[in-house]
Tab-separated table of N, CA, C and O in Angstrom:
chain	number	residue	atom	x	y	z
W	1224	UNK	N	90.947	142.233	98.819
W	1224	UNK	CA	92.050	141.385	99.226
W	1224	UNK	C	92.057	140.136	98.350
W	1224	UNK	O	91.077	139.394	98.421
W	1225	UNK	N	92.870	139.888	97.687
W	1225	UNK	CA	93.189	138.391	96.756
W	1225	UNK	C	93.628	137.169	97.940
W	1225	UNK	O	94.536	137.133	98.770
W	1226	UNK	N	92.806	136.452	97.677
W	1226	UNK	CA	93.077	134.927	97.889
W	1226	UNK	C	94.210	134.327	97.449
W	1226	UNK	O	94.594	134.325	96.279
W	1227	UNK	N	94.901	133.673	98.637
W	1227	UNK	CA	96.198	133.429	98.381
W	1227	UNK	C	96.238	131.702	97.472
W	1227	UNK	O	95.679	130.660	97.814
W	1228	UNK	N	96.906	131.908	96.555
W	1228	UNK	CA	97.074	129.912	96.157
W	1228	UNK	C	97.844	128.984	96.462
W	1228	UNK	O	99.061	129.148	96.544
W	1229	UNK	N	97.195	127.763	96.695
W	1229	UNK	CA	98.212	126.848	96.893
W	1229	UNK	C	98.683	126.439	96.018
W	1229	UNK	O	97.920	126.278	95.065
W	1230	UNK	N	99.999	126.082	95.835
W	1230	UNK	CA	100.738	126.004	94.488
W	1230	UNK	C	100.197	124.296	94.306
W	1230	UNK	O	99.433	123.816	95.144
W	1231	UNK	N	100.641	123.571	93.251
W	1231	UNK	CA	100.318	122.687	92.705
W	1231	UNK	C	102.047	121.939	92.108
W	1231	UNK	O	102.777	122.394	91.227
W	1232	UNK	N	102.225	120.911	92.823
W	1232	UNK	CA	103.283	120.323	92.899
W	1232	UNK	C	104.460	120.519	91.494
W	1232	UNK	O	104.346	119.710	90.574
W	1233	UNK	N	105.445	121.499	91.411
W	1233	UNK	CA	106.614	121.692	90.220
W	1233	UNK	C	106.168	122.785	89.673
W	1233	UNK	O	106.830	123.140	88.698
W	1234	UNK	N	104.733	123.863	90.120
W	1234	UNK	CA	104.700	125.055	89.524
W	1234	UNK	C	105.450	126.207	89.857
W	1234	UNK	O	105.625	127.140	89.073
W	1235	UNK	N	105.749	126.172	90.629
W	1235	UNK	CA	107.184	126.716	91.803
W	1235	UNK	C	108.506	126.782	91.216
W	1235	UNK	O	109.264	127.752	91.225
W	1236	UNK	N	108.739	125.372	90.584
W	1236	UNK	CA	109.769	125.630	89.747
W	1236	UNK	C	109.863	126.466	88.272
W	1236	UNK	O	110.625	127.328	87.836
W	1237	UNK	N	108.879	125.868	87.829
W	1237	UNK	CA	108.353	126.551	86.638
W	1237	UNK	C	108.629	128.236	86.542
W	1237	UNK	O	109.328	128.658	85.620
W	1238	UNK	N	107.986	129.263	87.638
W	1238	UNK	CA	107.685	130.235	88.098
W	1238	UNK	C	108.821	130.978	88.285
W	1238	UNK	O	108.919	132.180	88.039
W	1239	UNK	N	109.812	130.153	88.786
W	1239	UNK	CA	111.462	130.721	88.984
W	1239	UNK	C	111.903	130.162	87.331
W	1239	UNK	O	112.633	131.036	86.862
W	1240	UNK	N	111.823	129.696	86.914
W	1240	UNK	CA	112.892	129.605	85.647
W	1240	UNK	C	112.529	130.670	84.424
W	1240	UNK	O	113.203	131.168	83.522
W	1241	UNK	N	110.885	130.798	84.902
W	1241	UNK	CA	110.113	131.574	84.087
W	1241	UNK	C	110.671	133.341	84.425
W	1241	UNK	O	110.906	134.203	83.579
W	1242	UNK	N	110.742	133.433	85.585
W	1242	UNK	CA	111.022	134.878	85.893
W	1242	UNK	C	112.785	135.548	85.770
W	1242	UNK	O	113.241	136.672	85.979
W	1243	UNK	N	113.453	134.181	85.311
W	1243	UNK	CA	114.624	134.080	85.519
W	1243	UNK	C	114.903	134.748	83.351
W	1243	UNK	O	115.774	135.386	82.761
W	1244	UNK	N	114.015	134.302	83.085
W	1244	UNK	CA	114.008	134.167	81.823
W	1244	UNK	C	113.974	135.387	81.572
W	1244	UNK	O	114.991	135.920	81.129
W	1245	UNK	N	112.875	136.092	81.775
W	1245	UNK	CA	112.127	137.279	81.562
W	1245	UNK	C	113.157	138.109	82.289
W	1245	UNK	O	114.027	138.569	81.551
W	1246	UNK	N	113.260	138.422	83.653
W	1246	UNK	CA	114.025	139.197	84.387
W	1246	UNK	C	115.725	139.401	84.367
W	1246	UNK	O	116.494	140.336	84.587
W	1247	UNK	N	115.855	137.909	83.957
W	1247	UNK	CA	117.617	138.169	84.163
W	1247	UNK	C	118.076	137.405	85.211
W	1247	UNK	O	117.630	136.285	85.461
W	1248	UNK	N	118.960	137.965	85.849
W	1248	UNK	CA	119.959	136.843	86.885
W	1248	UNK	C	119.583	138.390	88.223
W	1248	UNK	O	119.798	139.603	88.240
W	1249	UNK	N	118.867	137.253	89.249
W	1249	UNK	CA	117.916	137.792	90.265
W	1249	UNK	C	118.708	137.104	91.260
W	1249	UNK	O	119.407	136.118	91.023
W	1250	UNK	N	118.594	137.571	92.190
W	1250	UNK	CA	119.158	136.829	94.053
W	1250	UNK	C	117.720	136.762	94.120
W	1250	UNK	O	116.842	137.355	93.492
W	1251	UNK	N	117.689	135.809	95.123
W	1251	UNK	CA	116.399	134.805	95.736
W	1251	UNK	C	115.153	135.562	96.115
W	1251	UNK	O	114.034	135.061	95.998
W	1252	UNK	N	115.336	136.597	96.503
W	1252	UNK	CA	114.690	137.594	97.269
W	1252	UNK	C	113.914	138.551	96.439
W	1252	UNK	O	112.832	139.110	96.621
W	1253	UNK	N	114.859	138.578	95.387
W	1253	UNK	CA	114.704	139.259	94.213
W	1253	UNK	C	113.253	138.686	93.288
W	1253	UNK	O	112.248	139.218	92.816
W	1254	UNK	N	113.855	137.235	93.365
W	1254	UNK	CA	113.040	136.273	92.041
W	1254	UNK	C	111.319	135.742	93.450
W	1254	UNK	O	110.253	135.286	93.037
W	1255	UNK	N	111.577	135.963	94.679
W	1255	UNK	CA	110.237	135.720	95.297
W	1255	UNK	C	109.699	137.042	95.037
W	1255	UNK	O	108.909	137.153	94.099
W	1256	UNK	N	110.000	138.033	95.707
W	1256	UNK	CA	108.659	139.383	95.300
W	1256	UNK	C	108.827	139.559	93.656
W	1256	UNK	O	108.861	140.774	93.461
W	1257	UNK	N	108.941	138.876	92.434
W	1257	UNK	CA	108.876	139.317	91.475
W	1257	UNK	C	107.504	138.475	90.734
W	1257	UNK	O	106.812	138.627	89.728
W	1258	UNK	N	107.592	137.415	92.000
W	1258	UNK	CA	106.440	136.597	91.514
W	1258	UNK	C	104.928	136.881	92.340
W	1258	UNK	O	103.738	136.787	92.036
W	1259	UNK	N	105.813	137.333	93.714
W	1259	UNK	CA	104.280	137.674	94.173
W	1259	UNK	C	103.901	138.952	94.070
W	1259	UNK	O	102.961	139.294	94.787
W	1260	UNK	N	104.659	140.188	92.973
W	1260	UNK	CA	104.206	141.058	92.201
W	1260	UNK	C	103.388	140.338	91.266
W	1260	UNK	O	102.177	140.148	91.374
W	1261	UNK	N	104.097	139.976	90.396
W	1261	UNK	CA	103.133	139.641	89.071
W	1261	UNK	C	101.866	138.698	89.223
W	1261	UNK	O	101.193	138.427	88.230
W	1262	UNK	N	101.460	138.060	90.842
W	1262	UNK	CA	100.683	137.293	91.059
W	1262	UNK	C	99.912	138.395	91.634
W	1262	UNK	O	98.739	138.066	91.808
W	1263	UNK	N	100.124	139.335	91.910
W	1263	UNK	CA	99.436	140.108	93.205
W	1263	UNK	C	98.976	140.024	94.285
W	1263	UNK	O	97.810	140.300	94.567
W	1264	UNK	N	99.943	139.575	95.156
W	1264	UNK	CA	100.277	139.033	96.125
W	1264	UNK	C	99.552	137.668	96.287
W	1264	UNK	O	99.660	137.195	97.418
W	1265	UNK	N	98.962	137.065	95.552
W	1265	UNK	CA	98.166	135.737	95.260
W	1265	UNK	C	99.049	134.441	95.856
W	1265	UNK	O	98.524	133.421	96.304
W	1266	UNK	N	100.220	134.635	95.789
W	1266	UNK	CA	101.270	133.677	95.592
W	1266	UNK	C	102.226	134.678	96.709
W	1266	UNK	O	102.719	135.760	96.388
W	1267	UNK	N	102.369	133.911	98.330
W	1267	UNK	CA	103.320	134.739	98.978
W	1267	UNK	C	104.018	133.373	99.347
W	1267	UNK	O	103.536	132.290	99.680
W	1268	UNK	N	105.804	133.950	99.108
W	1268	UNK	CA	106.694	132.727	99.347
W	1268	UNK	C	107.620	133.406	100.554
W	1268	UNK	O	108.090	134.543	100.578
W	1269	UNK	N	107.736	132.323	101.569
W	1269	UNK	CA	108.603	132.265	102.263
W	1269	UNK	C	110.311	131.957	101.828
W	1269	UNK	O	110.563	131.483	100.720
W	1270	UNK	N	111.301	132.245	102.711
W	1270	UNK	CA	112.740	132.419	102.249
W	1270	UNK	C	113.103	130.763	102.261
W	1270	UNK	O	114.011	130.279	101.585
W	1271	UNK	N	112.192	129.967	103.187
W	1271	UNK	CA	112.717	128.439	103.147
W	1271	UNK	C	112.447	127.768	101.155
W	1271	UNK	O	113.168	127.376	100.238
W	1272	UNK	N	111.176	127.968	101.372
W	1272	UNK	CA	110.280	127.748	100.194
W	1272	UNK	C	111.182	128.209	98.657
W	1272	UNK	O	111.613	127.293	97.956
W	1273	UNK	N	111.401	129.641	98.247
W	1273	UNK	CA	112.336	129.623	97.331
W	1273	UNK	C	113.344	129.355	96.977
W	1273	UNK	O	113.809	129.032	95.884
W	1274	UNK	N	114.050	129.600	98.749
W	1274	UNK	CA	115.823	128.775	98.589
W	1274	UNK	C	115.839	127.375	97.896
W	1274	UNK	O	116.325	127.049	96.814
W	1275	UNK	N	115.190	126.664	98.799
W	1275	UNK	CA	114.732	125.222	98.185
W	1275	UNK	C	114.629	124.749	96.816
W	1275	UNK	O	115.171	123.810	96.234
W	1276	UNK	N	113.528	125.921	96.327
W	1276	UNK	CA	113.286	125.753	94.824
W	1276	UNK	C	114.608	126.064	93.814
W	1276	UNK	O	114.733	125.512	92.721
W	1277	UNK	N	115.697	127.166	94.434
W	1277	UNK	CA	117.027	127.696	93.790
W	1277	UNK	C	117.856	126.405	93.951
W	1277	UNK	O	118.212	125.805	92.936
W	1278	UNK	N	118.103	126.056	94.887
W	1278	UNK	CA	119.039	125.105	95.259
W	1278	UNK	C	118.766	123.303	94.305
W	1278	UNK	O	119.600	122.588	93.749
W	1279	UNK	N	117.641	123.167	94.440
W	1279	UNK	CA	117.031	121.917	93.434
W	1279	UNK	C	117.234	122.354	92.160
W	1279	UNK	O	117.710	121.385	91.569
W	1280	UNK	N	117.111	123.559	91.171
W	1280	UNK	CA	116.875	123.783	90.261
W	1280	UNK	C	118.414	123.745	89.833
W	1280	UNK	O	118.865	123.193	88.830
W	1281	UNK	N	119.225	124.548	90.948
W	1281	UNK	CA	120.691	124.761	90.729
W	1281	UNK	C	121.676	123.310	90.727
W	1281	UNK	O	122.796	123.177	90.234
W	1282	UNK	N	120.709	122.135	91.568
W	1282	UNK	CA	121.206	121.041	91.031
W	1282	UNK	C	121.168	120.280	89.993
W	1282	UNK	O	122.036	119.477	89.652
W	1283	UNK	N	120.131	120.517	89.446
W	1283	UNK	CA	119.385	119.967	88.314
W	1283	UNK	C	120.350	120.623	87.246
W	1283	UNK	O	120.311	120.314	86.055
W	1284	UNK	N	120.910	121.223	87.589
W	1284	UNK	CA	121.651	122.124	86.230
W	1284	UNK	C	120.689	123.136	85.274
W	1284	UNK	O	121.185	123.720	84.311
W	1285	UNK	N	119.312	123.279	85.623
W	1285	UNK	CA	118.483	124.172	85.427
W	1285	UNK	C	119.094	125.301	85.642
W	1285	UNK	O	119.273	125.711	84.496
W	1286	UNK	N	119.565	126.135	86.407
W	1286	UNK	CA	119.896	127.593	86.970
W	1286	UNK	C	121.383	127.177	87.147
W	1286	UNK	O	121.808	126.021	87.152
W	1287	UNK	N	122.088	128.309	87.290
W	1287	UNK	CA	123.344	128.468	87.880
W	1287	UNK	C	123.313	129.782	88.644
W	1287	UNK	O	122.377	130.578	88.574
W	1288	UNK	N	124.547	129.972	89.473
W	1288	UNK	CA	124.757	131.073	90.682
W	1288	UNK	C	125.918	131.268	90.605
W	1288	UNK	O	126.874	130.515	90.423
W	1289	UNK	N	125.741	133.218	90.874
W	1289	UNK	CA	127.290	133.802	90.969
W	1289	UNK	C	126.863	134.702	91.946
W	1289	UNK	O	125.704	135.110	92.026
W	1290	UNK	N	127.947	135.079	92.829
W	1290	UNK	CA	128.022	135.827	93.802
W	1290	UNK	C	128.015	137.474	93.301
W	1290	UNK	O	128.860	137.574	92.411
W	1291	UNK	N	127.354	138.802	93.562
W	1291	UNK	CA	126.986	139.776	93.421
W	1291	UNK	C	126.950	140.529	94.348
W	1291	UNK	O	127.233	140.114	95.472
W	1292	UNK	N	126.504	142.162	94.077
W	1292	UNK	CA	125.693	142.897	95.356
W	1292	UNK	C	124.881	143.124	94.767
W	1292	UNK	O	124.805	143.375	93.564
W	1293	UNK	N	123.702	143.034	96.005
W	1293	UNK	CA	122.368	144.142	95.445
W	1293	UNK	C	121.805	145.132	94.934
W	1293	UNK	O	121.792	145.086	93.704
W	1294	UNK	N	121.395	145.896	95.322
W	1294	UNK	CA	120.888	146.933	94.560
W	1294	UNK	C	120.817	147.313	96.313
W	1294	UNK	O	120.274	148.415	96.389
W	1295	UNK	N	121.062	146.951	97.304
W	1295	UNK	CA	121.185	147.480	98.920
W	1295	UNK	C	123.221	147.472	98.821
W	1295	UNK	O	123.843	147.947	99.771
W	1296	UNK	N	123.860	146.982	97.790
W	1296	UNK	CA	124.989	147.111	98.095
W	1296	UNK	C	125.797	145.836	98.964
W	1296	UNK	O	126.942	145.811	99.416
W	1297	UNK	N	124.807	144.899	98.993
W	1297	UNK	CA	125.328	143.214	99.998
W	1297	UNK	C	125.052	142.665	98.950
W	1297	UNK	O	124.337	142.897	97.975
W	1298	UNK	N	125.972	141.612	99.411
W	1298	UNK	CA	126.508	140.667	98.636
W	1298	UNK	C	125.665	139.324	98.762
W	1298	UNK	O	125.454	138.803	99.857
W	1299	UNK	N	125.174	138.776	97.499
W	1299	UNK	CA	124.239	137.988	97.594
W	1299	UNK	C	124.474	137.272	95.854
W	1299	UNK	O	124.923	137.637	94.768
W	1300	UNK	N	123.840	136.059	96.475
W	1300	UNK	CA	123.892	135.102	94.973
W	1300	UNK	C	122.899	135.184	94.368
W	1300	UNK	O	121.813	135.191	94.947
W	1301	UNK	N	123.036	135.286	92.758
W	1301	UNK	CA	122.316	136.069	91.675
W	1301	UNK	C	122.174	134.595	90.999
W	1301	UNK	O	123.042	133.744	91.194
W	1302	UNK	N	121.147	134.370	90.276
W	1302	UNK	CA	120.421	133.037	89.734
W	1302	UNK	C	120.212	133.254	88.544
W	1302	UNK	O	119.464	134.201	88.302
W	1303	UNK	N	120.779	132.481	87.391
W	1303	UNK	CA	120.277	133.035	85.698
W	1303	UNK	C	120.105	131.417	85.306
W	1303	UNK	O	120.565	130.343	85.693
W	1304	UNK	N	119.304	131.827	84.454
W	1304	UNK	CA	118.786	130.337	83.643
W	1304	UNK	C	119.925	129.669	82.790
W	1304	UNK	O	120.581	130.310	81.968
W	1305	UNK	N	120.129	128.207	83.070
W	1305	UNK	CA	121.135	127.631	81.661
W	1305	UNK	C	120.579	127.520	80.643
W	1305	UNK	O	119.505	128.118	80.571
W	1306	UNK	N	120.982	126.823	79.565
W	1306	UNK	CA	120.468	126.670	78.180
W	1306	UNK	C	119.486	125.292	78.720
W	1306	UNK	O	118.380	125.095	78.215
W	1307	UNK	N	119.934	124.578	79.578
W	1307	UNK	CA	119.154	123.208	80.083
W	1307	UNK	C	117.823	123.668	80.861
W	1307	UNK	O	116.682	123.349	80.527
W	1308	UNK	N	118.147	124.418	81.879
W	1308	UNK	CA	117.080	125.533	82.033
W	1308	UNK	C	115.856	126.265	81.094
W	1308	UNK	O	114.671	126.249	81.428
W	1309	UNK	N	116.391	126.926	79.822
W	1309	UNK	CA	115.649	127.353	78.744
W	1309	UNK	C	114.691	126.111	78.770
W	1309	UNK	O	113.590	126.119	79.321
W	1310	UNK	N	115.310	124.907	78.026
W	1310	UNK	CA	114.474	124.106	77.278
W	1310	UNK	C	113.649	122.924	78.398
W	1310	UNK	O	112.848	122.044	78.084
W	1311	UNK	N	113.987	123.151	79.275
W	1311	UNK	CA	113.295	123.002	80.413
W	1311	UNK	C	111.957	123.572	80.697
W	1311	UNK	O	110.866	123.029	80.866
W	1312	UNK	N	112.480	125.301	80.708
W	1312	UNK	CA	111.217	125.722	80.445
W	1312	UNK	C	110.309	125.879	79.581
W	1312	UNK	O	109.118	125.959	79.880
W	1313	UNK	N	110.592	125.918	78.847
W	1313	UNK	CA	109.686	125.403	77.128
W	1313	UNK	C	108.958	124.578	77.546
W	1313	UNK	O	107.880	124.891	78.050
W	1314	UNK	N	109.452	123.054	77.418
W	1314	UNK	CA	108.816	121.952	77.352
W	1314	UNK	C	107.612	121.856	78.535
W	1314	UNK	O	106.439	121.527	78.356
W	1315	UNK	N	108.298	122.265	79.858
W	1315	UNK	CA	107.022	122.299	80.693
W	1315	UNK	C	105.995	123.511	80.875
W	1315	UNK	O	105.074	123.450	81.689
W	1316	UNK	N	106.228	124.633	80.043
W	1316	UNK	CA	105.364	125.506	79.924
W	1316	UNK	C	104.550	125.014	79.003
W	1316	UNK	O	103.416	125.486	78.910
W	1317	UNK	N	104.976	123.977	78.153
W	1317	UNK	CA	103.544	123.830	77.199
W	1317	UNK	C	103.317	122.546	77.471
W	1317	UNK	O	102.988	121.877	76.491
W	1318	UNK	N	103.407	121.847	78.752
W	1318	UNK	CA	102.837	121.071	79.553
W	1318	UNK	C	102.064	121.297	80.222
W	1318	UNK	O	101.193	120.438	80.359
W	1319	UNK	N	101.970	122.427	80.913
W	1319	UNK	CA	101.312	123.468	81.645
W	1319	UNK	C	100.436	124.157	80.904
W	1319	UNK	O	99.390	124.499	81.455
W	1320	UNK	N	100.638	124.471	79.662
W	1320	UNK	CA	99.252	125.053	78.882
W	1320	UNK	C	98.068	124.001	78.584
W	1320	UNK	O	96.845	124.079	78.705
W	1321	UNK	N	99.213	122.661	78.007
W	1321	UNK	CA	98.051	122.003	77.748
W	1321	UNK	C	97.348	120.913	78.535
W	1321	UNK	O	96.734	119.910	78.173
W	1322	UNK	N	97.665	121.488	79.879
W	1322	UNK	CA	97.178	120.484	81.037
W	1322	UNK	C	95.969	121.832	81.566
W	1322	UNK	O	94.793	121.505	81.729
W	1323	UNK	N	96.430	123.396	81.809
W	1323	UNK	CA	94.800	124.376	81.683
W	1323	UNK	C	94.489	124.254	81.089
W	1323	UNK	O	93.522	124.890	81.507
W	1324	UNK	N	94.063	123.850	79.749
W	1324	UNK	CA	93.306	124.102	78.736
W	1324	UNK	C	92.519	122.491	78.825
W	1324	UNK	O	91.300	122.538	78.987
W	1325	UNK	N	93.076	121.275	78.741
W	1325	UNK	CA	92.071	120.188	79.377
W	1325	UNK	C	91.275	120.295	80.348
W	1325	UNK	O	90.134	119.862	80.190
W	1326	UNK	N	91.735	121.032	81.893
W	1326	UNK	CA	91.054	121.171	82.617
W	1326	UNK	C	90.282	122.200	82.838
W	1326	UNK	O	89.543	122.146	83.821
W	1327	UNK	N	90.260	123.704	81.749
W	1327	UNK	CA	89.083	124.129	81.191
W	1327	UNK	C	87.839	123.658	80.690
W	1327	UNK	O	86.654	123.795	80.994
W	1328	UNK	N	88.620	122.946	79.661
W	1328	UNK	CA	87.525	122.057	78.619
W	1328	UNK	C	86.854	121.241	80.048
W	1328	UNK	O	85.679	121.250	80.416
W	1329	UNK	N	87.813	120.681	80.566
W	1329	UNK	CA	86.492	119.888	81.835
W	1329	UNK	C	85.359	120.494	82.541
W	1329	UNK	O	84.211	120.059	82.641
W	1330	UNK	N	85.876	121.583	83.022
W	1330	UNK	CA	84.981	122.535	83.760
W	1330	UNK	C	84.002	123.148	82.626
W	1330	UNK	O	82.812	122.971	82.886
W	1331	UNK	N	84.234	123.738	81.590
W	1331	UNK	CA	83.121	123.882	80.410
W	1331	UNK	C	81.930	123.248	80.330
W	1331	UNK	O	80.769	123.657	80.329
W	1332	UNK	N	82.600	121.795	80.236
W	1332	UNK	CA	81.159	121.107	79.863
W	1332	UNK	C	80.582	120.552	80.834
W	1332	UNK	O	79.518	119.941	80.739
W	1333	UNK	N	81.579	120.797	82.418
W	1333	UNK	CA	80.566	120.367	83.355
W	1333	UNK	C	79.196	121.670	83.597
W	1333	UNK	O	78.257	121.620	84.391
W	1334	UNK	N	79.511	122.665	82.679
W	1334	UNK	CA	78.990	123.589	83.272
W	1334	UNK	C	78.843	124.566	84.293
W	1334	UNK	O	77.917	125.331	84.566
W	1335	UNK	N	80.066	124.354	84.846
W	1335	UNK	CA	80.667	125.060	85.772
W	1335	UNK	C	81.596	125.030	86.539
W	1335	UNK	O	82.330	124.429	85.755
W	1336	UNK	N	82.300	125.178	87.529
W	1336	UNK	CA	83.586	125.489	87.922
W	1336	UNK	C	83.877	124.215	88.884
W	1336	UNK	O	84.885	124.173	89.589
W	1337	UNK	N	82.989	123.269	88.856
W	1337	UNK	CA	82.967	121.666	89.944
W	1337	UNK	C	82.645	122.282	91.347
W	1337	UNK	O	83.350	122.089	92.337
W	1338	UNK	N	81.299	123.183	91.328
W	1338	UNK	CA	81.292	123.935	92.876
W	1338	UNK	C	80.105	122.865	92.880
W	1338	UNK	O	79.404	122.723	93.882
């Protein structure tokens, strides 16, 4: 059984713009089990929790939304990344690399994992 994580404040967003990228234009439901696939089940999101993250991102002008059906045939809003979005995600993905990789290097030379 995998241990579930607590996310770490704006990785949430990250995670949706990231899967938005890769996947395409997803409904909400869509873009949560795509993450707690690729997390293995590590990462389980509730429907409050992602809406939230769609709706902020969709203000931000990060994402935009168009109305669709599923792949069940209902009608549901589909989420694709803007170009503001893209470079959004860029910039904080390699904010995010080079903020693990400091806090590797920390744990390295403490010699271990700060247990």
């Amino acid at each position: 059984m995998t241990r579930r994580l607590d996310l770490l404040q704006g990785t949430l967003d990250l995670m949706v713009l990231q899967t938005l990228e890769t996947m395409g234009p997803l409904h909400g439901y869509g873009v949560a089990r795509r993450i707690e696939q690729v997390s293995h089940d590590a990462i389980l999101l509730n429907q409050g929790t992602i809406y939230a993250a769609l709706v902020r991102l969709q203000q931000r002008g990060l994402i935009r939304a168009a109305w669709g059906s599923s792949e069940n045939n209902r009608r549901a809003k589909f989420y694709s990344i803007t170009r503001s979005g893209k470079k959004r995600l860029r910039d904080d993905a390699t904010n995010f690399e080079r903020l693990a990789a400091v806090i590797g290097r920390l744990f390295a030379t403490a010699g271990g994992r700060g247990r």
